[in-house]
Amino acid sequence: MDTRLTVIGTGYLGATHAICMAVLGYEVLGVDVDADKIDRLRSGELPFFEPGLPELLTKAIESGRLRFGTSFAAAAEFGDVHFICVGTPQQKGSDAADLSYVDAAVHALAPHLTRRALVVGKSTVPVGTAARLTELLRELAPAGPEVELAWNPEFLREGFAVDDTMRPNRLVFGVASEWARDRLHAAFRPIIDGGAPVVVTDLATAELVKVAANSFLATKISYINAMAEVCEATGADVQDLAAALAYDDRIGGRFLQPGLGFGGGCLPKDIRAFAHRAEEIGVGHAVAFLREVDAINGRRRARTVELVRELLGGDLAGFEVAVLGAAFKPNSDDIRDAPALEVARTMHGQGAKVRVYDPAAMPNAQRAYPELRYGANAFDVARDADAVVLLTEWAEFREIDPEAMGRVVRRRRIFDGRHALDADWWRAAGWEYRALGRA
Ligand code: UGA
């Protein structure tokens, strides 16, 4: 493949993109300002948990096609297409996205761009950012208008990052010229040949596709969780309700799983940033419902604490509570805006003696919340517990034998925050079983 790629920002998104592109046959240079991260990647160590990716990192390094560095001058010299993959977290004290890393990446790269090149934004940004960055690139790059900007939003899910990158359900190319479109085609040739459909748009539409997709997914989750609130008030069962809705393929069952709701580094901050940006440009009313989507999601966390308190007889103080799960979802070690940890911390704040176990997120959780106690496995944290609270639906928790766990706890009380367990099985083993949205 003669198109040479650079990937600026080697976090979750960038590292995955760089590794997969090298495996697909491209020469790739990954660049980051964090020298420590670069050293780890160079030595074949992936700084985060993602099934299948460590093996591909080794393979890519061994192929000689993947290199890492910290020099933007070297990146400009090396690459024909430069992917910007830095984070856009929520700003402190505001719902807006923090664009400082995106801006810093452009400021660092552009002054070295002395020949025709394509800069491709992959980060999730407020609509209008690409137009602003186009101007900035023209100003800062010695090659001036020879340097073009395109937007190529990324839809990968943590836990499925390799598959989502190698076999995406679509590629979106936001471009301002045919040349940029052709460059992007060249940069994704094997994936397009593999059957991925390409949607070519303008820059603003490409920026919007990403936030519109995440907003839709968040809305679907909050929709079923709003139904759970109604079920709780009426004695109906949200699991059965969701199952019945899912048979209608216009509705579909995916992202209709009721429970503790969404978290992570994407959905929560993306819907807030979108609502904020829409307000800025005078169309806040169009997406005002996203505020309610966020509020429904927050209420599930509060309701979980309330139901565990009820399970314990009205007070959390002094009770031993075993928490199963810390990551924002299974098959991830990511604890950003993790519903499980927010619930654990609230219960701890109300006097419960909380012990947490997660199959992958323990180091991250311990670093972020040293005030919580942790255990070595599910049975370890459940020892002498007055209640067991399942908050992230890892497969290993589904397989727990309620009889065996019943022998280590003080009281057989289980709260299933993710509808992950077979309620009948647990009840048959003498457990008091509670879940959101169910009688
Ligand atoms: C999400 C999107 O799914 C990706 O398409 C997107 O690329 C990514 O954000 C991003 O913006 O980078 P991710 O954050 O990895 O991916 O996680 P999801 O699998 O979407 O799950 C999000 C949250 O929703 C999790 O906390 C999960 O537990 C929750 N969820 C999901 C539910 O509560 N119910 C469901 O039915 C589905």
Short mmCIF file of C-alpha atoms and ligand atoms in Angstrom, two decimals:
data_model
loop_
_atom_site.label_atom_id
_atom_site.label_comp_id
_atom_site.label_asym_id
_atom_site.label_seq_id
_atom_site.Cartn_x
_atom_site.Cartn_y
_atom_site.Cartn_z
CA MET A 1 0.00 0.00 0.00
CA ASP A 2 1.72 3.23 -1.03
CA THR A 3 -0.34 5.66 1.07
CA ARG A 4 1.59 6.28 4.30
CA LEU A 5 -0.48 7.04 7.36
CA THR A 6 0.19 8.82 10.61
CA VAL A 7 -2.04 8.57 13.62
CA ILE A 8 -1.86 11.53 16.02
CA GLY A 9 -2.97 10.50 19.50
CA THR A 10 -2.43 6.89 20.53
CA GLY A 11 -5.19 6.50 23.11
CA TYR A 12 -7.99 4.03 22.68
CA LEU A 13 -9.13 5.20 19.26
CA GLY A 14 -5.71 6.06 17.83
CA ALA A 15 -3.86 2.96 18.99
CA THR A 16 -6.60 0.72 17.60
CA HIS A 17 -6.64 2.56 14.27
CA ALA A 18 -2.83 2.56 13.96
CA ILE A 19 -2.50 -1.13 14.79
CA CYS A 20 -5.32 -2.29 12.51
CA MET A 21 -4.12 -0.19 9.57
CA ALA A 22 -0.60 -1.64 9.89
CA VAL A 23 -2.05 -5.16 10.03
CA LEU A 24 -4.01 -4.36 6.85
CA GLY A 25 -0.73 -3.53 5.09
CA TYR A 26 -0.17 0.22 5.50
CA GLU A 27 3.03 1.86 6.72
CA VAL A 28 1.89 3.63 9.89
CA LEU A 29 3.53 6.05 12.32
CA GLY A 30 1.74 6.59 15.63
CA VAL A 31 2.51 9.88 17.36
CA ASP A 32 1.73 11.04 20.88
CA VAL A 33 2.93 13.75 23.25
CA ASP A 34 3.00 11.15 26.05
CA ALA A 35 6.50 9.63 25.76
CA ASP A 36 5.69 6.98 28.34
CA LYS A 37 2.72 5.72 26.32
CA ILE A 38 4.88 5.65 23.18
CA ASP A 39 7.56 3.61 24.97
CA ARG A 40 4.99 1.08 26.12
CA LEU A 41 3.47 0.75 22.66
CA ARG A 42 6.93 0.41 21.10
CA SER A 43 7.72 -2.45 23.41
CA GLY A 44 4.47 -4.13 22.40
CA GLU A 45 2.49 -3.27 25.53
CA LEU A 46 -1.07 -2.04 25.08
CA PRO A 47 -1.91 0.58 27.75
CA PHE A 48 -5.59 -0.47 27.96
CA PHE A 49 -7.73 -3.61 27.89
CA GLU A 50 -9.16 -4.64 24.52
CA PRO A 51 -9.75 -8.26 23.48
CA GLY A 52 -7.65 -9.31 20.47
CA LEU A 53 -5.68 -6.08 20.18
CA PRO A 54 -2.46 -7.05 22.06
CA GLU A 55 -1.89 -9.90 19.60
CA LEU A 56 -2.37 -7.55 16.64
CA LEU A 57 0.02 -5.01 18.19
CA THR A 58 2.74 -7.68 18.32
CA LYS A 59 1.97 -8.75 14.76
CA ALA A 60 2.05 -5.15 13.47
CA ILE A 61 5.35 -4.36 15.20
CA GLU A 62 6.90 -7.58 13.88
CA SER A 63 5.79 -6.71 10.34
CA GLY A 64 7.97 -3.58 10.56
CA ARG A 65 5.07 -1.48 9.24
CA LEU A 66 4.08 0.07 12.58
CA ARG A 67 6.30 2.56 14.37
CA PHE A 68 5.72 5.03 17.17
CA GLY A 69 7.29 8.36 18.02
CA THR A 70 6.81 11.77 19.60
CA SER A 71 8.01 14.03 16.79
CA PHE A 72 5.45 15.96 14.74
CA ALA A 73 8.17 16.98 12.29
CA ALA A 74 8.84 13.29 11.64
CA ALA A 75 5.10 12.68 11.26
CA ALA A 76 4.75 15.44 8.66
CA GLU A 77 7.78 14.13 6.79
CA PHE A 78 6.47 10.54 6.85
CA GLY A 79 2.76 10.73 6.13
CA ASP A 80 0.44 11.39 3.20
CA VAL A 81 -2.70 11.09 5.32
CA HIS A 82 -2.66 12.22 8.97
CA PHE A 83 -5.42 10.95 11.25
CA ILE A 84 -6.21 13.03 14.32
CA CYS A 85 -7.42 10.66 17.05
CA VAL A 86 -7.07 12.68 20.25
CA GLY A 87 -9.74 12.82 22.95
CA THR A 88 -12.51 15.40 23.29
CA PRO A 89 -13.62 14.96 26.92
CA GLN A 90 -16.31 17.01 28.62
CA GLN A 91 -15.04 20.38 29.84
CA LYS A 92 -14.87 20.84 33.60
CA GLY A 93 -17.86 22.81 34.80
CA SER A 94 -19.60 22.78 31.40
CA ASP A 95 -21.42 20.41 29.07
CA ALA A 96 -19.27 21.51 26.14
CA ALA A 97 -16.55 19.34 24.62
CA ASP A 98 -12.98 20.26 25.45
CA LEU A 99 -11.27 20.79 22.09
CA SER A 100 -7.87 21.71 23.47
CA TYR A 101 -6.26 18.39 22.45
CA VAL A 102 -7.61 18.62 18.89
CA ASP A 103 -6.41 22.20 18.59
CA ALA A 104 -3.02 21.31 20.08
CA ALA A 105 -2.60 18.44 17.58
CA VAL A 106 -3.28 20.77 14.63
CA HIS A 107 -0.97 23.44 16.06
CA ALA A 108 1.80 20.86 16.51
CA LEU A 109 1.48 19.20 13.10
CA ALA A 110 0.55 22.02 10.71
CA PRO A 111 3.79 24.07 10.83
CA HIS A 112 5.66 21.00 9.50
CA LEU A 113 3.35 20.34 6.55
CA THR A 114 5.41 21.48 3.59
CA ARG A 115 3.82 19.34 0.87
CA ARG A 116 0.36 18.24 -0.25
CA ALA A 117 -1.28 16.20 2.50
CA LEU A 118 -4.65 15.26 3.90
CA VAL A 119 -5.43 15.78 7.58
CA VAL A 120 -8.35 13.62 8.73
CA GLY A 121 -10.23 14.27 11.95
CA LYS A 122 -11.55 11.15 13.66
CA SER A 123 -12.24 12.68 17.06
CA THR A 124 -15.86 13.38 18.05
CA VAL A 125 -16.30 17.15 17.77
CA PRO A 126 -19.07 19.76 17.84
CA VAL A 127 -20.40 20.56 14.38
CA GLY A 128 -18.47 23.48 12.89
CA THR A 129 -15.09 22.40 14.25
CA ALA A 130 -13.87 21.10 10.88
CA ALA A 131 -14.65 24.42 9.18
CA ARG A 132 -12.65 26.26 11.84
CA LEU A 133 -9.73 23.79 11.61
CA THR A 134 -9.67 24.10 7.81
CA GLU A 135 -8.90 27.81 8.23
CA LEU A 136 -6.34 27.12 10.93
CA LEU A 137 -4.50 24.57 8.76
CA ARG A 138 -4.35 27.00 5.85
CA GLU A 139 -2.89 29.65 8.13
CA LEU A 140 -0.33 27.47 9.87
CA ALA A 141 0.84 25.02 7.18
CA PRO A 142 3.69 26.19 4.93
CA ALA A 143 1.95 24.27 2.11
CA GLY A 144 -1.15 26.45 2.68
CA PRO A 145 -4.17 25.36 0.60
CA GLU A 146 -2.28 22.23 -0.50
CA VAL A 147 -3.17 20.82 2.90
CA GLU A 148 -6.79 19.72 3.11
CA LEU A 149 -8.98 18.61 5.96
CA ALA A 150 -11.49 15.76 5.94
CA TRP A 151 -13.68 14.27 8.68
CA ASN A 152 -14.01 10.53 9.19
CA PRO A 153 -15.96 9.77 12.38
CA GLU A 154 -15.27 6.55 14.20
CA PHE A 155 -17.99 4.21 15.44
CA LEU A 156 -15.98 1.57 17.25
CA ARG A 157 -17.26 0.07 20.47
CA GLU A 158 -14.94 -0.81 23.31
CA GLY A 159 -14.70 -4.57 23.56
CA PHE A 160 -15.28 -4.94 19.80
CA ALA A 161 -12.73 -2.39 18.63
CA VAL A 162 -10.81 -4.69 16.28
CA ASP A 163 -13.85 -5.99 14.49
CA ASP A 164 -15.47 -2.55 14.29
CA THR A 165 -12.27 -1.16 12.73
CA MET A 166 -11.57 -4.00 10.31
CA ARG A 167 -15.22 -4.58 9.35
CA PRO A 168 -17.10 -1.36 10.12
CA ASN A 169 -20.81 -1.26 9.28
CA ARG A 170 -20.10 1.93 7.33
CA LEU A 171 -17.36 4.45 6.57
CA VAL A 172 -18.27 8.12 6.55
CA PHE A 173 -16.03 10.42 4.51
CA GLY A 174 -16.71 14.09 5.13
CA VAL A 175 -14.74 15.90 2.41
CA ALA A 176 -14.41 19.26 0.70
CA SER A 177 -12.98 17.96 -2.60
CA GLU A 178 -12.75 14.94 -4.87
CA TRP A 179 -9.03 14.77 -4.17
CA ALA A 180 -9.74 14.35 -0.43
CA ARG A 181 -12.35 11.69 -1.19
CA ASP A 182 -9.89 9.75 -3.36
CA ARG A 183 -7.18 9.98 -0.71
CA LEU A 184 -9.58 8.55 1.87
CA HIS A 185 -10.54 5.75 -0.48
CA ALA A 186 -6.84 4.93 -0.85
CA ALA A 187 -6.39 5.02 2.92
CA PHE A 188 -9.25 2.53 3.48
CA ARG A 189 -8.88 0.39 0.35
CA PRO A 190 -8.79 -3.08 2.02
CA ILE A 191 -11.76 -2.23 4.24
CA ILE A 192 -13.81 -0.96 1.30
CA ASP A 193 -12.81 -4.05 -0.71
CA GLY A 194 -14.01 -6.08 2.26
CA GLY A 195 -17.50 -4.71 1.66
CA ALA A 196 -17.84 -1.69 3.97
CA PRO A 197 -20.28 0.82 2.48
CA VAL A 198 -18.97 4.38 2.11
CA VAL A 199 -21.13 7.44 2.69
CA VAL A 200 -19.54 10.60 1.27
CA THR A 201 -20.73 13.85 2.83
CA ASP A 202 -19.66 17.41 3.50
CA LEU A 203 -17.63 18.17 6.62
CA ALA A 204 -20.52 19.33 8.82
CA THR A 205 -22.65 16.28 8.04
CA ALA A 206 -19.79 13.94 8.87
CA GLU A 207 -19.29 15.65 12.23
CA LEU A 208 -23.01 15.34 12.92
CA VAL A 209 -23.31 11.66 11.94
CA LYS A 210 -21.25 10.66 14.94
CA VAL A 211 -23.14 12.63 17.58
CA ALA A 212 -26.48 11.80 15.98
CA ALA A 213 -25.64 8.08 16.16
CA ASN A 214 -24.56 8.19 19.80
CA SER A 215 -27.57 10.34 20.70
CA PHE A 216 -29.91 7.84 19.09
CA LEU A 217 -28.33 4.94 21.00
CA ALA A 218 -28.51 6.86 24.30
CA THR A 219 -32.13 7.75 23.60
CA LYS A 220 -33.01 4.14 22.95
CA ILE A 221 -31.46 3.04 26.25
CA SER A 222 -33.18 5.84 28.18
CA TYR A 223 -36.45 5.07 26.45
CA ILE A 224 -36.55 1.55 27.84
CA ASN A 225 -35.31 2.80 31.20
CA ALA A 226 -38.16 5.35 31.26
CA MET A 227 -40.51 2.41 30.66
CA ALA A 228 -38.81 0.72 33.64
CA GLU A 229 -39.83 3.67 35.81
CA VAL A 230 -43.43 3.25 34.67
CA CYS A 231 -43.20 -0.51 35.29
CA GLU A 232 -41.99 0.14 38.83
CA ALA A 233 -45.04 2.28 39.50
CA THR A 234 -47.48 -0.25 38.06
CA GLY A 235 -46.08 -3.65 38.99
CA ALA A 236 -45.34 -4.44 35.34
CA ASP A 237 -42.12 -6.13 34.18
CA VAL A 238 -39.75 -4.16 31.94
CA GLN A 239 -37.82 -7.27 30.85
CA ASP A 240 -40.96 -8.80 29.39
CA LEU A 241 -41.97 -5.44 27.95
CA ALA A 242 -38.59 -5.05 26.19
CA ALA A 243 -38.73 -8.62 24.88
CA ALA A 244 -42.18 -8.00 23.41
CA LEU A 245 -41.12 -4.69 21.81
CA ALA A 246 -38.03 -6.28 20.28
CA TYR A 247 -40.08 -8.63 18.09
CA ASP A 248 -41.09 -5.60 16.05
CA ASP A 249 -38.10 -5.25 13.79
CA ARG A 250 -38.87 -1.56 13.29
CA ILE A 251 -37.97 -1.21 16.97
CA GLY A 252 -35.37 -3.97 17.33
CA GLY A 253 -33.92 -5.41 20.50
CA ARG A 254 -30.43 -3.93 20.43
CA PHE A 255 -29.75 -1.11 22.89
CA LEU A 256 -33.11 -1.87 24.42
CA GLN A 257 -31.63 -3.64 27.42
CA PRO A 258 -33.08 -2.01 30.56
CA GLY A 259 -30.97 -1.59 33.65
CA LEU A 260 -28.53 0.78 35.26
CA GLY A 261 -28.09 2.73 32.03
CA PHE A 262 -25.24 4.03 29.95
CA GLY A 263 -21.83 5.33 30.95
CA GLY A 264 -18.36 5.44 29.46
CA GLY A 265 -16.24 8.04 27.76
CA CYS A 266 -18.64 8.55 24.83
CA LEU A 267 -22.42 8.44 25.19
CA PRO A 268 -22.79 10.69 28.29
CA LYS A 269 -20.39 13.40 27.18
CA ASP A 270 -21.49 13.27 23.54
CA ILE A 271 -25.17 13.91 24.27
CA ARG A 272 -24.25 16.79 26.60
CA ALA A 273 -21.85 18.33 24.11
CA PHE A 274 -24.45 17.98 21.33
CA ALA A 275 -27.17 19.67 23.39
CA HIS A 276 -24.71 22.41 24.33
CA ARG A 277 -23.60 22.99 20.73
CA ALA A 278 -27.20 23.00 19.48
CA GLU A 279 -28.03 25.70 22.03
CA GLU A 280 -25.01 27.74 20.90
CA ILE A 281 -26.18 27.75 17.30
CA GLY A 282 -29.81 28.49 18.19
CA VAL A 283 -31.40 25.07 17.69
CA GLY A 284 -31.34 23.91 21.28
CA HIS A 285 -35.06 23.15 21.14
CA ALA A 286 -34.44 20.50 18.44
CA VAL A 287 -32.43 18.30 20.79
CA ALA A 288 -33.82 19.44 24.15
CA PHE A 289 -34.99 15.84 24.67
CA LEU A 290 -31.34 14.84 25.13
CA ARG A 291 -31.42 16.63 28.50
CA GLU A 292 -34.23 14.30 29.52
CA VAL A 293 -32.35 11.28 28.12
CA ASP A 294 -29.47 12.25 30.43
CA ALA A 295 -31.81 12.81 33.39
CA ILE A 296 -33.52 9.40 32.96
CA ASN A 297 -30.08 7.82 32.87
CA GLY A 298 -29.04 9.56 36.10
CA ARG A 299 -32.26 8.54 37.84
CA ARG A 300 -31.47 4.84 37.27
CA ARG A 301 -28.32 5.24 39.36
CA ALA A 302 -30.23 6.94 42.18
CA ARG A 303 -33.01 4.35 42.01
CA THR A 304 -30.48 1.52 42.27
CA VAL A 305 -29.15 2.93 45.55
CA GLU A 306 -32.74 3.33 46.77
CA LEU A 307 -33.63 -0.28 45.96
CA VAL A 308 -30.51 -1.66 47.63
CA ARG A 309 -31.40 0.41 50.69
CA GLU A 310 -34.89 -1.14 50.65
CA LEU A 311 -33.41 -4.60 50.27
CA LEU A 312 -31.37 -3.94 53.42
CA GLY A 313 -34.44 -2.86 55.36
CA GLY A 314 -34.30 0.90 54.91
CA ASP A 315 -30.74 1.88 55.80
CA LEU A 316 -27.34 1.31 54.23
CA ALA A 317 -25.22 2.38 57.19
CA GLY A 318 -23.04 -0.34 58.63
CA PHE A 319 -24.09 -3.04 56.15
CA GLU A 320 -21.58 -5.07 54.12
CA VAL A 321 -22.38 -4.64 50.42
CA ALA A 322 -20.62 -6.69 47.74
CA VAL A 323 -20.46 -4.87 44.40
CA LEU A 324 -19.90 -6.97 41.28
CA GLY A 325 -18.58 -4.80 38.46
CA ALA A 326 -16.82 -1.46 38.16
CA ALA A 327 -16.24 -0.99 34.41
CA PHE A 328 -18.88 0.99 32.50
CA LYS A 329 -19.67 -2.19 30.57
CA PRO A 330 -18.34 -5.76 30.34
CA ASN A 331 -15.17 -6.59 28.37
CA SER A 332 -13.68 -3.21 29.19
CA ASP A 333 -11.46 -1.77 31.91
CA ASP A 334 -12.83 1.72 31.27
CA ILE A 335 -14.32 3.40 34.34
CA ARG A 336 -15.10 6.79 32.82
CA ASP A 337 -18.59 7.81 34.00
CA ALA A 338 -19.13 4.20 35.08
CA PRO A 339 -22.62 3.73 36.54
CA ALA A 340 -21.33 0.88 38.75
CA LEU A 341 -18.74 3.03 40.48
CA GLU A 342 -21.11 5.94 40.95
CA VAL A 343 -23.54 3.61 42.71
CA ALA A 344 -20.73 2.06 44.78
CA ARG A 345 -19.48 5.48 45.87
CA THR A 346 -22.96 6.73 46.75
CA MET A 347 -23.61 3.65 48.90
CA HIS A 348 -20.21 4.14 50.54
CA GLY A 349 -21.12 7.79 51.17
CA GLN A 350 -24.30 6.64 52.90
CA GLY A 351 -22.35 4.47 55.31
CA ALA A 352 -22.38 1.06 53.62
CA LYS A 353 -19.19 -1.01 53.82
CA VAL A 354 -18.72 -1.50 50.09
CA ARG A 355 -16.35 -4.06 48.56
CA VAL A 356 -15.90 -4.04 44.81
CA TYR A 357 -14.69 -6.66 42.35
CA ASP A 358 -14.32 -6.33 38.57
CA PRO A 359 -12.56 -8.77 36.23
CA ALA A 360 -10.62 -6.05 34.34
CA ALA A 361 -11.12 -2.60 35.86
CA MET A 362 -9.63 -3.14 39.34
CA PRO A 363 -6.38 -1.17 38.83
CA ASN A 364 -8.27 1.78 37.33
CA ALA A 365 -10.96 1.71 40.03
CA GLN A 366 -8.44 1.42 42.87
CA ARG A 367 -6.42 4.32 41.53
CA ALA A 368 -9.48 6.56 41.09
CA TYR A 369 -11.37 5.59 44.25
CA PRO A 370 -8.98 4.42 46.96
CA GLU A 371 -11.68 5.05 49.56
CA LEU A 372 -13.60 1.95 48.40
CA ARG A 373 -12.54 -1.55 49.43
CA TYR A 374 -11.73 -4.19 46.83
CA GLY A 375 -11.57 -7.98 46.67
CA ALA A 376 -9.88 -10.67 44.61
CA ASN A 377 -12.99 -12.22 43.06
CA ALA A 378 -16.78 -12.32 43.30
CA PHE A 379 -16.80 -14.81 46.18
CA ASP A 380 -14.17 -12.86 48.05
CA VAL A 381 -16.22 -9.63 48.08
CA ALA A 382 -19.41 -11.58 48.83
CA ARG A 383 -18.01 -13.10 52.02
CA ASP A 384 -20.28 -12.08 54.94
CA ALA A 385 -22.14 -9.63 52.70
CA ASP A 386 -25.60 -8.43 53.71
CA ALA A 387 -26.40 -7.83 50.03
CA VAL A 388 -24.77 -8.63 46.69
CA VAL A 389 -25.21 -5.95 44.03
CA LEU A 390 -24.47 -6.76 40.37
CA LEU A 391 -23.74 -3.56 38.43
CA THR A 392 -21.76 -4.63 35.31
CA GLU A 393 -22.92 -7.72 33.44
CA TRP A 394 -19.65 -9.61 32.98
CA ALA A 395 -20.22 -13.16 31.67
CA GLU A 396 -18.49 -14.65 34.72
CA PHE A 397 -21.12 -13.09 37.01
CA ARG A 398 -23.96 -14.68 35.03
CA GLU A 399 -22.41 -18.06 35.72
CA ILE A 400 -22.21 -17.71 39.50
CA ASP A 401 -23.95 -20.61 41.22
CA PRO A 402 -26.44 -19.01 43.65
CA GLU A 403 -26.19 -22.00 46.00
CA ALA A 404 -22.40 -21.74 46.23
CA MET A 405 -22.50 -17.97 46.71
CA GLY A 406 -25.28 -18.41 49.25
CA ARG A 407 -22.87 -20.31 51.47
CA VAL A 408 -20.42 -17.37 51.80
CA VAL A 409 -22.80 -14.42 52.31
CA ARG A 410 -24.42 -13.40 55.59
CA ARG A 411 -27.84 -12.84 53.98
CA ARG A 412 -29.10 -14.13 50.63
CA ARG A 413 -30.10 -10.81 49.08
CA ILE A 414 -29.22 -9.97 45.49
CA PHE A 415 -29.80 -6.81 43.47
CA ASP A 416 -29.40 -7.35 39.72
CA GLY A 417 -28.72 -3.93 38.19
CA ARG A 418 -28.36 -5.34 34.66
CA HIS A 419 -31.02 -8.08 34.39
CA ALA A 420 -28.09 -10.44 33.97
CA LEU A 421 -29.20 -13.23 36.28
CA ASP A 422 -31.88 -15.87 36.09
CA ALA A 423 -34.24 -14.58 38.78
CA ASP A 424 -36.02 -17.93 39.18
CA TRP A 425 -32.76 -19.80 39.72
CA TRP A 426 -31.63 -17.34 42.41
CA ARG A 427 -35.02 -17.31 44.13
CA ALA A 428 -35.09 -21.12 44.10
CA ALA A 429 -31.78 -21.04 45.98
CA GLY A 430 -33.41 -18.96 48.70
CA TRP A 431 -32.28 -15.51 47.58
CA GLU A 432 -34.36 -12.39 47.84
CA TYR A 433 -33.97 -11.08 44.25
CA ARG A 434 -34.56 -7.46 43.21
CA ALA A 435 -34.05 -5.68 39.88
CA LEU A 436 -34.90 -2.37 38.27
CA GLY A 437 -38.25 -2.25 36.52
CA ARG A 438 -39.53 -5.53 37.92
CA ALA A 439 -41.85 -6.40 40.75
C1 UGA B 1 -20.35 3.84 21.97
C2 UGA B 1 -21.04 3.53 20.64
O1 UGA B 1 -21.77 2.32 20.74
C3 UGA B 1 -20.01 3.40 19.52
O2 UGA B 1 -20.65 3.19 18.29
C4 UGA B 1 -19.19 4.69 19.47
O3 UGA B 1 -18.18 4.63 18.49
C5 UGA B 1 -18.53 4.91 20.82
O4 UGA B 1 -19.55 5.01 21.83
C6 UGA B 1 -17.76 6.20 20.74
O5 UGA B 1 -18.38 7.26 20.66
O6 UGA B 1 -16.53 6.16 20.64
P1 UGA B 1 -19.07 2.37 23.80
O7 UGA B 1 -19.00 3.61 24.62
O8 UGA B 1 -17.87 1.52 23.65
O9 UGA B 1 -19.55 2.73 22.30
O10 UGA B 1 -20.19 1.47 24.48
P2 UGA B 1 -21.62 0.89 24.11
O11 UGA B 1 -21.49 -0.53 23.79
O12 UGA B 1 -22.33 1.76 23.17
O13 UGA B 1 -22.32 1.00 25.54
C7 UGA B 1 -22.55 2.27 26.14
C8 UGA B 1 -23.24 2.14 27.46
O14 UGA B 1 -24.62 1.80 27.26
C9 UGA B 1 -22.70 1.08 28.40
O15 UGA B 1 -22.60 1.63 29.70
C10 UGA B 1 -23.72 -0.03 28.35
O16 UGA B 1 -23.77 -0.74 29.56
C11 UGA B 1 -25.01 0.76 28.12
N1 UGA B 1 -26.09 -0.01 27.48
C12 UGA B 1 -25.95 -0.48 26.22
C13 UGA B 1 -27.29 -0.19 28.14
O17 UGA B 1 -27.45 0.26 29.30
N2 UGA B 1 -28.31 -0.87 27.52
C14 UGA B 1 -28.17 -1.35 26.28
O18 UGA B 1 -29.15 -1.96 25.77
C15 UGA B 1 -26.97 -1.16 25.61
#
